[in-house]
Amino acid sequence: MLEVASILVGIFLAQASPGPNMMAVLSISLGSGRRLGIVTAAGIATGVFIWASLATLGIGAVLNAFPQTTTAMRLVGGGYLLYLGLKALRAAFMSSGEGAVAKRAEARAAAAYGRGFFVAITNPKAALVWVAISMYLASSGLSAPHLLFIDVVASVSAMLIYGAYALIFSTGLAMRVYARFFRGIEAGFGTIFGAIGAKLFLDGVRELKA
């Protein structure tokens, strides 16, 4: 069980660190409220469960054999983050604060869930982490129940961590600050999403040319 515990601690630390998943939850929670922030976290948790399941099934060997898969993820994931960045920048410079906040509060749960899931499933950083875990699990000799336990706990951990972010950044104070400094916050989200997306996309283009 020591091996399982060490894997789960590593997964927890990776999930708690800043990245596209966290940014997606913060963006939705501030702009659309607690419920949709938690729905976004659920989408991320679903993506994490899929990655964890693939890792326990040996996806690392497959991705190592077909590195173009990771390249495709950089292009798709980077392109999607660029889209989110441009969308946030457009909201910052072309919408009025109160109107944009009200409009985002009406966002559909399916869209929030889809954003969380898509960001998690196309995150190349997450892919590399799960590849490393997959290669470790391949030589660990852990039983099927242990592997299933890792899958479930990884997903639950993601739900708890990102759900906590959703709760923190959907408080009355946080949303009042967001409403007051709407343009600056959206511009910040747009810049961060855009920078991460551009780097991933350009990395993918360079890999295609290599």
CSV table of C-alpha atoms in Angstrom, one decimal:
chain,number,residue,atom,x,y,z
A,1,MET,CA,0.0,0.0,0.0
A,2,LEU,CA,3.0,2.3,0.3
A,3,GLU,CA,3.3,2.4,-3.5
A,4,VAL,CA,-0.4,3.3,-3.8
A,5,ALA,CA,0.0,6.1,-1.2
A,6,SER,CA,3.0,7.6,-2.8
A,7,ILE,CA,1.2,7.6,-6.2
A,8,LEU,CA,-1.9,9.3,-4.7
A,9,VAL,CA,0.2,11.9,-2.9
A,10,GLY,CA,1.9,12.8,-6.2
A,11,ILE,CA,-1.4,13.0,-8.0
A,12,PHE,CA,-2.8,15.3,-5.2
A,13,LEU,CA,0.1,17.7,-5.4
A,14,ALA,CA,-0.1,17.8,-9.2
A,15,GLN,CA,-3.8,18.6,-9.0
A,16,ALA,CA,-3.4,21.3,-6.4
A,17,SER,CA,-0.7,23.1,-8.4
A,18,PRO,CA,-1.8,26.0,-10.7
A,19,GLY,CA,-2.6,25.2,-14.3
A,20,PRO,CA,-5.4,25.2,-16.9
A,21,ASN,CA,-7.7,23.1,-14.7
A,22,MET,CA,-7.6,25.6,-11.9
A,23,MET,CA,-7.9,28.6,-14.2
A,24,ALA,CA,-11.0,27.1,-15.8
A,25,VAL,CA,-12.7,26.7,-12.4
A,26,LEU,CA,-11.7,30.2,-11.2
A,27,SER,CA,-13.0,31.8,-14.4
A,28,ILE,CA,-16.4,30.1,-14.2
A,29,SER,CA,-16.8,30.4,-10.4
A,30,LEU,CA,-16.1,34.2,-10.4
A,31,GLY,CA,-18.2,34.9,-13.4
A,32,SER,CA,-21.0,32.4,-13.1
A,33,GLY,CA,-21.3,31.5,-9.5
A,34,ARG,CA,-20.8,28.5,-7.2
A,35,ARG,CA,-23.1,26.0,-8.9
A,36,LEU,CA,-21.4,26.2,-12.2
A,37,GLY,CA,-18.0,26.3,-10.7
A,38,ILE,CA,-18.7,23.0,-9.0
A,39,VAL,CA,-20.1,21.7,-12.3
A,40,THR,CA,-16.9,22.7,-14.0
A,41,ALA,CA,-15.0,20.8,-11.2
A,42,ALA,CA,-17.1,17.8,-11.9
A,43,GLY,CA,-16.2,17.9,-15.6
A,44,ILE,CA,-12.5,18.0,-14.6
A,45,ALA,CA,-13.0,15.1,-12.2
A,46,THR,CA,-14.5,13.1,-15.1
A,47,GLY,CA,-11.5,13.9,-17.3
A,48,VAL,CA,-9.1,12.9,-14.5
A,49,PHE,CA,-11.0,9.5,-14.0
A,50,ILE,CA,-10.5,8.8,-17.7
A,51,TRP,CA,-6.8,9.7,-17.6
A,52,ALA,CA,-6.4,7.6,-14.5
A,53,SER,CA,-8.2,4.6,-16.0
A,54,LEU,CA,-6.0,4.9,-19.2
A,55,ALA,CA,-2.9,5.0,-17.0
A,56,THR,CA,-3.8,1.9,-15.2
A,57,LEU,CA,-4.5,0.2,-18.5
A,58,GLY,CA,-1.0,1.1,-19.8
A,59,ILE,CA,-1.6,4.2,-21.9
A,60,GLY,CA,2.0,5.2,-21.3
A,61,ALA,CA,3.4,2.5,-23.6
A,62,VAL,CA,0.9,3.5,-26.3
A,63,LEU,CA,1.8,7.2,-26.1
A,64,ASN,CA,5.5,6.5,-26.1
A,65,ALA,CA,5.0,4.3,-29.2
A,66,PHE,CA,2.9,7.0,-30.9
A,67,PRO,CA,4.3,10.4,-29.8
A,68,GLN,CA,2.2,12.2,-32.5
A,69,THR,CA,-0.7,11.7,-30.1
A,70,THR,CA,0.8,14.0,-27.6
A,71,THR,CA,1.6,16.5,-30.5
A,72,ALA,CA,-2.1,16.4,-31.5
A,73,MET,CA,-3.1,17.1,-27.9
A,74,ARG,CA,-0.8,20.1,-27.8
A,75,LEU,CA,-2.4,21.5,-30.9
A,76,VAL,CA,-6.0,20.8,-29.8
A,77,GLY,CA,-5.5,21.7,-26.2
A,78,GLY,CA,-3.5,24.8,-27.1
A,79,GLY,CA,-6.1,25.9,-29.6
A,80,TYR,CA,-8.9,25.5,-27.1
A,81,LEU,CA,-7.1,27.5,-24.5
A,82,LEU,CA,-6.4,30.2,-27.1
A,83,TYR,CA,-10.1,30.2,-27.8
A,84,LEU,CA,-10.9,30.7,-24.1
A,85,GLY,CA,-8.3,33.4,-23.9
A,86,LEU,CA,-9.7,35.3,-26.8
A,87,LYS,CA,-13.2,34.9,-25.5
A,88,ALA,CA,-12.2,36.4,-22.1
A,89,LEU,CA,-10.3,39.3,-23.8
A,90,ARG,CA,-13.3,40.0,-25.9
A,91,ALA,CA,-15.5,40.1,-22.8
A,92,ALA,CA,-13.1,42.4,-21.1
A,93,PHE,CA,-12.9,45.0,-23.9
A,94,MET,CA,-16.3,44.7,-25.6
A,95,SER,CA,-18.8,44.1,-22.7
A,96,SER,CA,-20.1,46.2,-19.9
A,97,GLY,CA,-19.2,44.8,-16.5
A,98,GLU,CA,-22.8,44.3,-15.1
A,99,GLY,CA,-24.2,43.0,-18.4
A,100,ALA,CA,-21.4,40.5,-18.9
A,101,VAL,CA,-21.6,39.2,-15.3
A,102,ALA,CA,-25.4,38.7,-15.7
A,103,LYS,CA,-25.0,37.0,-19.0
A,104,ARG,CA,-22.3,34.6,-17.7
A,105,ALA,CA,-24.4,33.8,-14.6
A,106,GLU,CA,-27.0,32.3,-17.1
A,107,ALA,CA,-24.4,30.0,-18.7
A,108,ARG,CA,-25.6,26.5,-19.1
A,109,ALA,CA,-24.4,23.7,-16.8
A,110,ALA,CA,-23.6,21.5,-19.9
A,111,ALA,CA,-21.2,24.2,-21.2
A,112,ALA,CA,-19.5,24.5,-17.8
A,113,TYR,CA,-19.2,20.8,-17.5
A,114,GLY,CA,-17.9,20.5,-21.0
A,115,ARG,CA,-15.3,23.2,-20.4
A,116,GLY,CA,-13.9,21.4,-17.4
A,117,PHE,CA,-13.9,18.1,-19.1
A,118,PHE,CA,-12.3,19.3,-22.3
A,119,VAL,CA,-9.6,21.3,-20.5
A,120,ALA,CA,-8.7,18.3,-18.4
A,121,ILE,CA,-8.7,15.7,-21.2
A,122,THR,CA,-6.7,17.8,-23.6
A,123,ASN,CA,-4.1,19.1,-21.1
A,124,PRO,CA,-0.7,17.8,-22.4
A,125,LYS,CA,0.9,18.5,-19.0
A,126,ALA,CA,-1.7,16.1,-17.5
A,127,ALA,CA,-1.0,13.6,-20.3
A,128,LEU,CA,2.8,13.6,-19.5
A,129,VAL,CA,2.0,13.1,-15.7
A,130,TRP,CA,-0.2,10.2,-16.4
A,131,VAL,CA,2.2,8.6,-18.9
A,132,ALA,CA,4.9,8.7,-16.1
A,133,ILE,CA,2.4,7.1,-13.7
A,134,SER,CA,1.4,4.5,-16.3
A,135,MET,CA,5.0,3.5,-16.8
A,136,TYR,CA,5.5,3.2,-13.0
A,137,LEU,CA,2.3,1.2,-12.6
A,138,ALA,CA,3.3,-1.2,-15.4
A,139,SER,CA,6.2,-2.4,-13.3
A,140,SER,CA,4.6,-2.1,-9.8
A,141,GLY,CA,2.8,-5.4,-9.8
A,142,LEU,CA,-0.3,-3.9,-8.2
A,143,SER,CA,-3.5,-5.8,-8.3
A,144,ALA,CA,-6.6,-4.8,-10.3
A,145,PRO,CA,-8.5,-3.6,-7.1
A,146,HIS,CA,-5.5,-1.4,-6.2
A,147,LEU,CA,-5.5,0.1,-9.7
A,148,LEU,CA,-9.2,0.8,-9.6
A,149,PHE,CA,-8.8,2.3,-6.2
A,150,ILE,CA,-6.2,4.7,-7.6
A,151,ASP,CA,-8.6,5.7,-10.5
A,152,VAL,CA,-11.5,6.4,-8.1
A,153,VAL,CA,-9.4,8.3,-5.5
A,154,ALA,CA,-7.7,10.4,-8.2
A,155,SER,CA,-11.1,11.5,-9.5
A,156,VAL,CA,-12.5,12.2,-6.0
A,157,SER,CA,-9.4,14.1,-5.2
A,158,ALA,CA,-9.8,16.3,-8.3
A,159,MET,CA,-13.5,16.9,-7.4
A,160,LEU,CA,-12.6,17.9,-3.8
A,161,ILE,CA,-9.6,20.2,-4.8
A,162,TYR,CA,-11.3,22.0,-7.7
A,163,GLY,CA,-14.7,22.0,-5.9
A,164,ALA,CA,-12.9,23.8,-3.0
A,165,TYR,CA,-11.5,26.4,-5.5
A,166,ALA,CA,-15.1,26.8,-6.8
A,167,LEU,CA,-16.4,27.5,-3.3
A,168,ILE,CA,-13.6,29.9,-2.4
A,169,PHE,CA,-13.9,32.0,-5.6
A,170,SER,CA,-17.7,32.1,-5.6
A,171,THR,CA,-18.1,33.8,-2.3
A,172,GLY,CA,-20.0,37.0,-2.1
A,173,LEU,CA,-16.8,39.0,-1.6
A,174,ALA,CA,-15.0,37.3,-4.5
A,175,MET,CA,-17.9,37.9,-6.8
A,176,ARG,CA,-18.3,41.6,-5.7
A,177,VAL,CA,-14.6,42.1,-6.4
A,178,TYR,CA,-15.1,40.4,-9.8
A,179,ALA,CA,-18.0,42.6,-10.7
A,180,ARG,CA,-16.1,45.8,-9.7
A,181,PHE,CA,-12.9,44.8,-11.5
A,182,PHE,CA,-14.5,42.8,-14.3
A,183,ARG,CA,-12.4,44.1,-17.2
A,184,GLY,CA,-9.1,43.7,-15.4
A,185,ILE,CA,-9.8,40.2,-14.2
A,186,GLU,CA,-11.2,39.0,-17.6
A,187,ALA,CA,-8.1,40.6,-19.3
A,188,GLY,CA,-5.9,38.6,-16.8
A,189,PHE,CA,-7.7,35.4,-17.5
A,190,GLY,CA,-7.5,36.0,-21.3
A,191,THR,CA,-3.8,36.8,-21.1
A,192,ILE,CA,-3.0,33.7,-19.0
A,193,PHE,CA,-5.2,31.3,-21.1
A,194,GLY,CA,-3.8,32.8,-24.3
A,195,ALA,CA,-0.2,32.5,-23.2
A,196,ILE,CA,-0.6,28.9,-22.1
A,197,GLY,CA,-2.5,28.0,-25.2
A,198,ALA,CA,-0.1,29.8,-27.5
A,199,LYS,CA,2.9,28.0,-26.0
A,200,LEU,CA,1.2,24.6,-26.3
A,201,PHE,CA,0.1,25.2,-29.8
A,202,LEU,CA,3.5,26.5,-30.9
A,203,ASP,CA,5.2,23.5,-29.2
A,204,GLY,CA,2.9,21.2,-31.2
A,205,VAL,CA,3.7,23.0,-34.5
A,206,ARG,CA,7.4,22.7,-33.8
A,207,GLU,CA,7.0,18.9,-33.1
A,208,LEU,CA,5.1,18.6,-36.4
A,209,LYS,CA,8.0,20.2,-38.2
A,210,ALA,CA,10.7,18.2,-36.4
